[in-house]
mmCIF file of C-alpha atoms in Angstrom:
data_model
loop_
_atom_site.group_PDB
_atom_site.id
_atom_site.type_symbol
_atom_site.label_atom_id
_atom_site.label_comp_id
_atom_site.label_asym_id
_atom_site.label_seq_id
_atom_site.Cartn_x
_atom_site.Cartn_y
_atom_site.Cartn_z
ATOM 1 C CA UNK A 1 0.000 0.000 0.000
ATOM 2 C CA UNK A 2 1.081 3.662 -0.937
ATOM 3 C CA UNK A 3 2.049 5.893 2.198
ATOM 4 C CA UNK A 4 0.881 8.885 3.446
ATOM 5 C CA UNK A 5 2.603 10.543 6.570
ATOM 6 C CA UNK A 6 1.537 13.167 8.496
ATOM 7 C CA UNK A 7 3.164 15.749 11.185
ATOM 8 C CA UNK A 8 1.245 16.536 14.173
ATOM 9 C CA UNK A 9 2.394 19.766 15.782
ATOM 10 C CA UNK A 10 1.603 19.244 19.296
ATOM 11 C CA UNK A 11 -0.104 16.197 19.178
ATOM 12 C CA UNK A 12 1.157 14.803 22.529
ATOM 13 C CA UNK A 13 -1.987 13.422 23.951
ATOM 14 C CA UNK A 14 -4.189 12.487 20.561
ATOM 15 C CA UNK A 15 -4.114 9.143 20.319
ATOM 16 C CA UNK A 16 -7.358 8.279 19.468
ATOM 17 C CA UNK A 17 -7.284 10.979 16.533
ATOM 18 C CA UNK A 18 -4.204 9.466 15.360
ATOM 19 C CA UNK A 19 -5.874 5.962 15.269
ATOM 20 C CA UNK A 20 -9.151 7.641 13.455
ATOM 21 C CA UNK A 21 -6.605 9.141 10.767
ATOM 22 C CA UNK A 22 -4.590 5.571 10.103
ATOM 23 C CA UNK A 23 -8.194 4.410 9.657
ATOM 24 C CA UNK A 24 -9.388 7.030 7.563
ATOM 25 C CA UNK A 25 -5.969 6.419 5.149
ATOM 26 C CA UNK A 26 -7.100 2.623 4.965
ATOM 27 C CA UNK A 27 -10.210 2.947 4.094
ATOM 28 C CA UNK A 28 -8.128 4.897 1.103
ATOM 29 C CA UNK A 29 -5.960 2.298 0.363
ATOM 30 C CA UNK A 30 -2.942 3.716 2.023
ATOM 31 C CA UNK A 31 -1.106 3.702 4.932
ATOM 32 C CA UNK A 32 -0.730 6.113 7.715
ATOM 33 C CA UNK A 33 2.764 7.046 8.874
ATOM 34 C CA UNK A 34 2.335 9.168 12.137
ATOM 35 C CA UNK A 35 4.668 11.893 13.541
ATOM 36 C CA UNK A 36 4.676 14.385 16.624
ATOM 37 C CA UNK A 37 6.834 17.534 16.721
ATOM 38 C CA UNK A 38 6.833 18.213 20.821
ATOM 39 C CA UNK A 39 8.924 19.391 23.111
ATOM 40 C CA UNK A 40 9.851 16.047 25.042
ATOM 41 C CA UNK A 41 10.526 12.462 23.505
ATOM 42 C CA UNK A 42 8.197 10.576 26.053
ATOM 43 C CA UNK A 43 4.705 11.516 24.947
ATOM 44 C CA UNK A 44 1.825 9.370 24.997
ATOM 45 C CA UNK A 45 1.591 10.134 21.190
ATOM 46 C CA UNK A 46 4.886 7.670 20.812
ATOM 47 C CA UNK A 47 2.341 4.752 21.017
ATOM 48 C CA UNK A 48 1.208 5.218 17.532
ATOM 49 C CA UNK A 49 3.751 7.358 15.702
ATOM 50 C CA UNK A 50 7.217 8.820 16.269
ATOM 51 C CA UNK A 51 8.168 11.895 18.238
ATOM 52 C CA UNK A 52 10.391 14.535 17.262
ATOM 53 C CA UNK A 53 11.624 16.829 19.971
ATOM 54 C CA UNK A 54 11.596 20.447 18.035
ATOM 55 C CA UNK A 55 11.492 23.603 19.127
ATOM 56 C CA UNK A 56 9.038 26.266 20.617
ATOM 57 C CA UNK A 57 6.473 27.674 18.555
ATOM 58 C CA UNK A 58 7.776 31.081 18.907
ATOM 59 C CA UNK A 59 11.610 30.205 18.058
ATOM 60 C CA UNK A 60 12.748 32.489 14.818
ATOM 61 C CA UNK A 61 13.939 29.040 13.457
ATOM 62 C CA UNK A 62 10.932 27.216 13.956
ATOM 63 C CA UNK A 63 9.960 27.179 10.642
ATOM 64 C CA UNK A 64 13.299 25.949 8.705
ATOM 65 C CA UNK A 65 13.067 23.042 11.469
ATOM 66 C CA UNK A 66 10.015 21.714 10.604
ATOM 67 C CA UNK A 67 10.751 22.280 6.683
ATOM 68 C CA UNK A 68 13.952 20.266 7.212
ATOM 69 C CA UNK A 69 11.812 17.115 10.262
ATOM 70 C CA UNK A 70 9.332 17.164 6.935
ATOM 71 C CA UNK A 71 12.027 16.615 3.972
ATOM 72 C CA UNK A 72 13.492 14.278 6.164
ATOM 73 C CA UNK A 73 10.507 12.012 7.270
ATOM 74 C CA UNK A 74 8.338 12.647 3.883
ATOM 75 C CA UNK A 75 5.402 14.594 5.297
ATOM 76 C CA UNK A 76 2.764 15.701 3.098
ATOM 77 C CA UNK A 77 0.297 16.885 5.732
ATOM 78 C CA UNK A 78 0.728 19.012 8.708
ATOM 79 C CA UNK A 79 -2.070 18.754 11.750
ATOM 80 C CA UNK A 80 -1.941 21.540 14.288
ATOM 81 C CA UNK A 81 -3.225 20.579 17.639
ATOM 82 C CA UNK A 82 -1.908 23.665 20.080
ATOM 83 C CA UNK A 83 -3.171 27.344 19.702
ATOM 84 C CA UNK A 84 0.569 28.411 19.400
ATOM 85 C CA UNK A 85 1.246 25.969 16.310
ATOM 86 C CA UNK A 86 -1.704 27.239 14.079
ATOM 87 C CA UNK A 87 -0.009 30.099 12.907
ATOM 88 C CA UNK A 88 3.338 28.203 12.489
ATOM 89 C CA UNK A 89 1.343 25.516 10.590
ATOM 90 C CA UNK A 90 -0.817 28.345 8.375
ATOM 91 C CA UNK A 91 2.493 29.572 7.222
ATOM 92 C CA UNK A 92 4.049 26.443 5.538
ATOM 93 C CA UNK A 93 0.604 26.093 4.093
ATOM 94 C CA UNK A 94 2.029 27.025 0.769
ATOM 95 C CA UNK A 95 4.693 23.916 0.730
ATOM 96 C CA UNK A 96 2.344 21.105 2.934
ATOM 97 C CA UNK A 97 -0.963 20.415 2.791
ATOM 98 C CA UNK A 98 -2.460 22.261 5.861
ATOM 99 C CA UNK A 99 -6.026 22.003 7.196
ATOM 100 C CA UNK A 100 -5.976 25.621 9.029
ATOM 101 C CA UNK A 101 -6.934 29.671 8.909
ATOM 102 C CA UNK A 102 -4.534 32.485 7.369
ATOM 103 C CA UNK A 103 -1.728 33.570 9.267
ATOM 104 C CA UNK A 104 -3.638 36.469 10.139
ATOM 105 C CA UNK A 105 -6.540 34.919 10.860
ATOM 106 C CA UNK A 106 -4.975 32.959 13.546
ATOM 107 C CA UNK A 107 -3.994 35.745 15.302
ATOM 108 C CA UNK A 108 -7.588 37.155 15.123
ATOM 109 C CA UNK A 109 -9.096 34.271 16.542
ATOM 110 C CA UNK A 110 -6.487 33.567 19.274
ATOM 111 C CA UNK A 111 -7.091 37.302 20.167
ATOM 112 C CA UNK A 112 -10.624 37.602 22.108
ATOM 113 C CA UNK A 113 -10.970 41.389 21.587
ATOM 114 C CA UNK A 114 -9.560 41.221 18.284
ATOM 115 C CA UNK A 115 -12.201 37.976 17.161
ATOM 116 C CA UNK A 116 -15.160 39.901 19.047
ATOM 117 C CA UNK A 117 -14.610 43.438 17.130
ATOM 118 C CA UNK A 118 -14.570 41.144 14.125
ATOM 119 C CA UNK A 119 -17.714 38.954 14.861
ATOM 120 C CA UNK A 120 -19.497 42.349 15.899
ATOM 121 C CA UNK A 121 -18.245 43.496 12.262
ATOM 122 C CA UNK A 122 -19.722 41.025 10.419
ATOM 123 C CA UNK A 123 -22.857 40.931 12.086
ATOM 124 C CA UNK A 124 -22.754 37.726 14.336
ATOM 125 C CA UNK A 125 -24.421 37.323 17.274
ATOM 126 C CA UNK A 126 -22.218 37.659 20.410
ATOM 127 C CA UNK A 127 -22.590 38.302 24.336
ATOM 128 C CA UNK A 128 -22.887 41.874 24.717
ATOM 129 C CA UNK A 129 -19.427 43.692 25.184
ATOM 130 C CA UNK A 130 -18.649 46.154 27.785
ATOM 131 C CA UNK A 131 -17.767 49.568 27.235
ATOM 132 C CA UNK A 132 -16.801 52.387 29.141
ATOM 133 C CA UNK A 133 -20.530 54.250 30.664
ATOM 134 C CA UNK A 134 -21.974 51.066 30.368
ATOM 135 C CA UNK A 135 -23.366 49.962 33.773
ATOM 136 C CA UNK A 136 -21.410 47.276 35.736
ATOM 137 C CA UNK A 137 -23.621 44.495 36.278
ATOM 138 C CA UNK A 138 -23.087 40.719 35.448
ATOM 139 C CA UNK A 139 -20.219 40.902 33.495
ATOM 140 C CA UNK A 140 -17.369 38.206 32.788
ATOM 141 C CA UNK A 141 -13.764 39.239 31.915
ATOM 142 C CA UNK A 142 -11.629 36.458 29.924
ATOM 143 C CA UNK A 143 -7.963 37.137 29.051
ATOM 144 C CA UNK A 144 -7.506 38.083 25.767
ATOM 145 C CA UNK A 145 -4.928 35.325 24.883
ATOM 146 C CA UNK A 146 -6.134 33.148 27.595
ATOM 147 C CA UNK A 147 -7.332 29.350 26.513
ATOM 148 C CA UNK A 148 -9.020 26.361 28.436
ATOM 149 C CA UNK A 149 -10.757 28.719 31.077
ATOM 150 C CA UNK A 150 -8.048 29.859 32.786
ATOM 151 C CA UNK A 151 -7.787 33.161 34.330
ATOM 152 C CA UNK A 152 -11.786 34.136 33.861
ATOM 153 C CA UNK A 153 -13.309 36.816 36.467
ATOM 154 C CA UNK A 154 -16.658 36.808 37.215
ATOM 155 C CA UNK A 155 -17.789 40.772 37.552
ATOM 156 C CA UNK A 156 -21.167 41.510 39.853
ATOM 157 C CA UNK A 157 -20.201 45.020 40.779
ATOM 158 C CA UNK A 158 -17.789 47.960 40.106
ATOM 159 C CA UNK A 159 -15.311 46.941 42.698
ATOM 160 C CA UNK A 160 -14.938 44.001 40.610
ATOM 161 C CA UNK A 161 -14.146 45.361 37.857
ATOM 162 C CA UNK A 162 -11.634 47.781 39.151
ATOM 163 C CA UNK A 163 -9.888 44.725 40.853
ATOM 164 C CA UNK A 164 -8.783 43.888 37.183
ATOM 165 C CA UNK A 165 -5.696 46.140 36.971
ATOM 166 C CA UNK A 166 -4.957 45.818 33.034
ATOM 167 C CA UNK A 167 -8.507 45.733 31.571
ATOM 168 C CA UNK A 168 -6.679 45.777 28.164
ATOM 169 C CA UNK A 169 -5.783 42.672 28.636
ATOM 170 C CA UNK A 170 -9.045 40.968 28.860
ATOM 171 C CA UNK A 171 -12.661 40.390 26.550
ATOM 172 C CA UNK A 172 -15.465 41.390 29.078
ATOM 173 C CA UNK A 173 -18.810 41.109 27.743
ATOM 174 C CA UNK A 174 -22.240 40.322 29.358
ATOM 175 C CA UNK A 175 -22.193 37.020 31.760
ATOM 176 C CA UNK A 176 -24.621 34.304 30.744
ATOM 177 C CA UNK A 177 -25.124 32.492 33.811
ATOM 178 C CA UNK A 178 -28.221 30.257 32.775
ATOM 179 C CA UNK A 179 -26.568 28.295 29.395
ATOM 180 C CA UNK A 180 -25.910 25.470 27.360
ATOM 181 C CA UNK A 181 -22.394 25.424 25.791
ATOM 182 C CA UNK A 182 -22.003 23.937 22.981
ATOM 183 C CA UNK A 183 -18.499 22.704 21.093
ATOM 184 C CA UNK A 184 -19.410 22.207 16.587
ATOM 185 C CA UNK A 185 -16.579 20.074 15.334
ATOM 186 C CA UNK A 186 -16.515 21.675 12.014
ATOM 187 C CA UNK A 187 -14.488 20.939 8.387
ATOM 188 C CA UNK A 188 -14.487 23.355 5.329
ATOM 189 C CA UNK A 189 -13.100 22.622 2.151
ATOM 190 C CA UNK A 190 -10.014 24.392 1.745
ATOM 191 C CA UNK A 191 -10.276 24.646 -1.765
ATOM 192 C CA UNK A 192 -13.810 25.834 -2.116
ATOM 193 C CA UNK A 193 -15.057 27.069 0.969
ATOM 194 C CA UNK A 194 -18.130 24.799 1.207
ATOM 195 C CA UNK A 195 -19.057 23.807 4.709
ATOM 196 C CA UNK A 196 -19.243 19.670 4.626
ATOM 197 C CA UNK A 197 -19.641 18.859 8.176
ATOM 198 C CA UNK A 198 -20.982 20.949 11.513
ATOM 199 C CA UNK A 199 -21.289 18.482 14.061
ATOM 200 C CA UNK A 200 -22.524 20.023 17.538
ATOM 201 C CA UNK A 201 -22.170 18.902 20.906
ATOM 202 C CA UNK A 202 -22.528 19.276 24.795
ATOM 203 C CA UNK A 203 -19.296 19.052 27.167
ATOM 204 C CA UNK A 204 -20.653 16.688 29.794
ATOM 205 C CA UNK A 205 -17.023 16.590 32.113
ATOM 206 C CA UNK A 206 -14.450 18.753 31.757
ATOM 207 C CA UNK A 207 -10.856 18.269 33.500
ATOM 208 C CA UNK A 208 -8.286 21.075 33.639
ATOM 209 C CA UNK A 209 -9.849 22.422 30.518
ATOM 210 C CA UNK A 210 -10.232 19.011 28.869
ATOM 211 C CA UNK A 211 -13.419 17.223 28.119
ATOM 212 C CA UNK A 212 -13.902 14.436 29.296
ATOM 213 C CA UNK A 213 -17.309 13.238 28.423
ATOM 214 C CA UNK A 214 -18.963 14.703 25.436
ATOM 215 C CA UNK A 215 -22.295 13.983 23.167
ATOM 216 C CA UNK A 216 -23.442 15.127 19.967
ATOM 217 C CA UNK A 217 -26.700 16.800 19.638
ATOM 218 C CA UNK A 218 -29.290 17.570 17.134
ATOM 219 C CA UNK A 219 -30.119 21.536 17.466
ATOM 220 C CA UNK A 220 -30.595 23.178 14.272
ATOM 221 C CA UNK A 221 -30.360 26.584 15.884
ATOM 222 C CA UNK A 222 -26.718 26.021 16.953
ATOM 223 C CA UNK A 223 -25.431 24.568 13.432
ATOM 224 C CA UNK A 224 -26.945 27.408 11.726
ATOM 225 C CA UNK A 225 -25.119 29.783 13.891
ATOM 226 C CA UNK A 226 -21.992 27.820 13.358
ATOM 227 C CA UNK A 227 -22.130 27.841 9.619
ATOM 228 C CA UNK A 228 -23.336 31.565 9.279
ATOM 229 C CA UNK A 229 -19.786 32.275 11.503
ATOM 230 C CA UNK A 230 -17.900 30.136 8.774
ATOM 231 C CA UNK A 231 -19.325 31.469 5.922
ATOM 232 C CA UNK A 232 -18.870 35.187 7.108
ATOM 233 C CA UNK A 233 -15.263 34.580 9.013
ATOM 234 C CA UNK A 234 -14.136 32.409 5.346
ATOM 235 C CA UNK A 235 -12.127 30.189 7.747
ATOM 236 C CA UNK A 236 -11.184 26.684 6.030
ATOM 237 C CA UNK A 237 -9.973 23.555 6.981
ATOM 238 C CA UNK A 238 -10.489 22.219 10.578
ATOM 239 C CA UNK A 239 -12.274 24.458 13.074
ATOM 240 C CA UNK A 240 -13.819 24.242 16.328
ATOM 241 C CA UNK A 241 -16.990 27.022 16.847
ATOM 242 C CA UNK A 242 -17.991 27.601 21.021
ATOM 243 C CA UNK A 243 -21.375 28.763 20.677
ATOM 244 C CA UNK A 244 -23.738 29.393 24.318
ATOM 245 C CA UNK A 245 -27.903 29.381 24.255
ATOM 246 C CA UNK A 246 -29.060 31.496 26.869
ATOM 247 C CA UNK A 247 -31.217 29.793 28.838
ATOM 248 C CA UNK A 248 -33.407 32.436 29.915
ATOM 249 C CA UNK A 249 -34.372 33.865 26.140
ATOM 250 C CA UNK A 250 -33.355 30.574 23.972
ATOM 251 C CA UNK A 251 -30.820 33.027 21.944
ATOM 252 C CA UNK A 252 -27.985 31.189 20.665
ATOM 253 C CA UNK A 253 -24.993 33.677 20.653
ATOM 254 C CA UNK A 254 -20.993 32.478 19.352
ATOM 255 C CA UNK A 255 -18.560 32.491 21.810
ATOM 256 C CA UNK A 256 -15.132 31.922 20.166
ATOM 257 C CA UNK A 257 -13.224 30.101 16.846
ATOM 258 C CA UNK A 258 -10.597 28.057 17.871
ATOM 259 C CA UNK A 259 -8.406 27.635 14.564
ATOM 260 C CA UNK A 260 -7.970 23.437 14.881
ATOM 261 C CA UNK A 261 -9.543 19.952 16.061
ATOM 262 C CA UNK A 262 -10.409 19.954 19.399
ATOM 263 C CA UNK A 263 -9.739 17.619 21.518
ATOM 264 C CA UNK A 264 -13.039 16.372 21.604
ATOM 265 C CA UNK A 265 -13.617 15.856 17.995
ATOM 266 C CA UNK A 266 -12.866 12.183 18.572
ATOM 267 C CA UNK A 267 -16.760 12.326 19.774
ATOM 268 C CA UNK A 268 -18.070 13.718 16.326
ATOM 269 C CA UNK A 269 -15.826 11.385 14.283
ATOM 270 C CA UNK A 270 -17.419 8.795 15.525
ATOM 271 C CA UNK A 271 -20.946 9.969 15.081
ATOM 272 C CA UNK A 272 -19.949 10.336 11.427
ATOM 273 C CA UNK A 273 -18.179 13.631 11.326
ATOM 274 C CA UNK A 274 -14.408 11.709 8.929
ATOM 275 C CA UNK A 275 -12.843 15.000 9.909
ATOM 276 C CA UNK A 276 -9.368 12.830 9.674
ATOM 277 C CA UNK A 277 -10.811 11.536 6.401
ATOM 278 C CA UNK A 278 -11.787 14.922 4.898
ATOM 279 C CA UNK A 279 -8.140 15.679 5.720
ATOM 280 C CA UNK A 280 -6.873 13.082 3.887
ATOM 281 C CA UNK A 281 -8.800 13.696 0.662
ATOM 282 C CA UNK A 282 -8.000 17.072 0.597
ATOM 283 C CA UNK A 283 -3.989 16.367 0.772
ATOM 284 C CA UNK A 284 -4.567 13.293 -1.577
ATOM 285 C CA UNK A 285 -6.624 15.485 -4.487
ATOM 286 C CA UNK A 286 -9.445 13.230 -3.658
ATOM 287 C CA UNK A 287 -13.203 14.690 -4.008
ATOM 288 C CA UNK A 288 -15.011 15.485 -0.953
ATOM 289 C CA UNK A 289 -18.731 15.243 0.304
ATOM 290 C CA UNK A 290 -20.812 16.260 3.208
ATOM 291 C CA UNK A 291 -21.014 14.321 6.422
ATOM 292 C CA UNK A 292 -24.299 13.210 8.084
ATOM 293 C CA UNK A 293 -23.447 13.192 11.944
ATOM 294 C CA UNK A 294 -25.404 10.723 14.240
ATOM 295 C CA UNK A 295 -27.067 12.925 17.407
ATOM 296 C CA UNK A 296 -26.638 11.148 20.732
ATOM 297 C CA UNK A 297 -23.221 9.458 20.292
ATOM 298 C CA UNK A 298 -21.562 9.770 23.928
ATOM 299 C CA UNK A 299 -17.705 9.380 24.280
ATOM 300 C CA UNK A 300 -16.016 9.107 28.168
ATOM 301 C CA UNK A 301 -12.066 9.759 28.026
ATOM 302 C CA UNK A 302 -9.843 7.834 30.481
ATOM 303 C CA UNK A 303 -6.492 8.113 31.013
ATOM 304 C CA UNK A 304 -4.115 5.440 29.984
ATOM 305 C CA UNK A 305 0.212 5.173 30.597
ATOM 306 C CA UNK A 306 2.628 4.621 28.113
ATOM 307 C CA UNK A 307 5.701 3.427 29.799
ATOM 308 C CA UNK A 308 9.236 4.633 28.679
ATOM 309 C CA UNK A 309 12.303 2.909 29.888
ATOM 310 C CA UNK A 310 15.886 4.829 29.588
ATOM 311 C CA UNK A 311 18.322 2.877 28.044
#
C-alpha cells in the first residue's frame, strides 16, 4: 500500500485521533505514517507514531526546522493541535498540505478582543461587550490570549471590575449564567469554501480544561449559527466554533473560533463527522462530500500510561 505521513504539531496526547486518521488512510488504500513535533521524547503520542523533539512555537527558526523534520521524514500533511502551532502551521501552508486559517486569521481568533470586534463586524451574534458608561452588572472578563478557562473573572459590581488592573488585557462582555455550551466540530473545504460537516455537541465533564465526556446533539439553531460564523469569518480547513444558548431567552450567541480539532472531535468522528478523512482527501486530491453526523453518540475519556524505559 502507498504511504501517506503526516506531522502533528503538538499532538502529545491524541491518540485516538491518530488511530481515526490511520483508519481514515485505509479505508483509502494507504497507509498512515504518524509523527509528533513536541517538546519532550516521552509523549503518549509515541504509542502510535514517532516523536520529534523540536522547538518552541515562537523560536525564529521554527519554521526551517520543521521544513527540514518534513524533507526528512516525507510529510505531506501538517495537523496543528496547540493554539501556538496554528499560525506556524498556516504559514508552511504554501509547501504542505495544511487544514488551518490564514496567518492572520490565527492571530484574530487567538485574540478575544480582536475575534469579538470582528464577529461584531460582520454581524454575528455575540454576548454583549462592555464599554466604558456602560453599567457594571453581570459581566465576565476572559484574558484576551487566555485558553481552556483559565484566568476568567466573574464581575457583579464595580469593585470588581476595578480589581482587574490591566482591563486591556481581557474580553469582558455580558455574563450568561443560565446556558448550554455547545463545542461544533466543524471541516471546510479548503479549496472551495463549502461547509461539509458541523457536528454540535454538549461538554458533559471537563478536567483542567479538557473534556472528558462529550455527546453530539441535534439543534438546528446552533449549526446554523456555526455555519453563518464560517461562511462570514471564510475560515477553512479544521475548526472548532464555542457557541452558548441562553437559557433564559433561547438566543444562541458564538462564543469563540478556535483555529484546529479539538480535543473532543474524537466524539463527532465517531458519530460520522471523517474530519481525519476529509483531511486526507483534501492532501490526496481526492473529491469530498458532506457528512451526516449521528445525534446522541456519547464518548467518556480515560487516562491510559505509556511506559518509557531509559536505556
Amino acid at each position: 500500500m502507498p504511504t501517506v505521513n503526516l506531522l502533528f504539531l503538538g499532538g502529545a496526547k491524541r491518540v485516538s485521533m491518530a488511530r481515526h486518521f490511520k483508519a481514515a488512510a485505509a479505508a483509502l488504500g494507504y497507509e498512515c505514517g504518524i509523527y509528533s513535533y513536541e517538546m519532550s521524547l516521552r509523549e503518549p503520542i509515541a504509542c502510535e507514531g514517532t516523536v520529534i523533539e523540536g522547538l518552541r512555537w515562537s523560536d525564529p527558526a521554527v519554521l526551517d526546522d520543521l521544513r527540514r523534520v518534513c524533507d526528512e521524514h516525507g510529510i505531506r500533511v501538517i495537523v496543528p493541535f496547540v493554539d501556538g502551532a496554528v499560525r506556524v502551521a498556516a504559514m508552511l501552508a504554501d509547501e504542505y498540505s495544511v487544514p488551518a486559517c490564514s496567518p492572520d486569521m490565527a492571530d484574530t481568533m487567538f485574540d478575544k478582543v480582536a475575534a469579538a470586534r470582528l464577529f461584531e463586524k460582520l454581524g454575528l451574534d455575540i454576548p454583549a461587550t462592555w464599554h466604558e458608561g456602560v453599567p457594571v452588572e453581570c459581566l465576565i472578563a476572559k484574558p484576551r490570549r487566555g485558553s481552556a478557562s483559565k484566568g476568567i473573572v466573574a464581575i457583579d459590581c464595580e469593585a470588581d471590575l476595578y480589581a482587574i488592573a490591566d482591563r486591556d488585557a481581557y474580553l469582558i462582555q455580558r455574563r450568561i449564567d443560565r446556558r448550554i455550551e455547545y463545542t461544533c466540530d466543524c471541516y471546510v473545504d479548503t479549496s472551495t469554501g463549502e461547509v461539509l460537516v458541523v457536528s454540535p455537541r454538549v461538554r458533559l465533564d471537563v478536567a483542567g480544561g479538557e473534556v472528558t465526556r462529550t455527546r453530539t446533539v441535534a439543534d438546528g439553531d446552533v449549526a446554523d449559527l456555526a455555519v453563518r460564523t464560517l461562511v462570514a469569518t471564510g475560515l477553512r480547513g479544521a475548526v472548532t466554533v464555542q457557541i452558548m444558548r441562553d437559557l433564559d431567552t433561547g438566543r444562541v450567541v458564538l462564543m469563540e473560533i478556535n483555529p484546529r480539532l479539538g480535543g473532543g472531535c474524537v466524539c463527532s468522528v465517531a458519530a460520522g463527522a471523517d474530519i481525519p478523512g476529509m483531511i486526507l482527501r483534501q492532501a490526496l486530491g481526492m473529491p469530498l462530500s458532506r457528512a451526516t453526523v449521528s445525534p446522541g453518540v456519547e464518548i467518556a475519556r480515560y487516562p491510559q500510561e505509556v511506559v518509557f524505559y531509559d536505556r
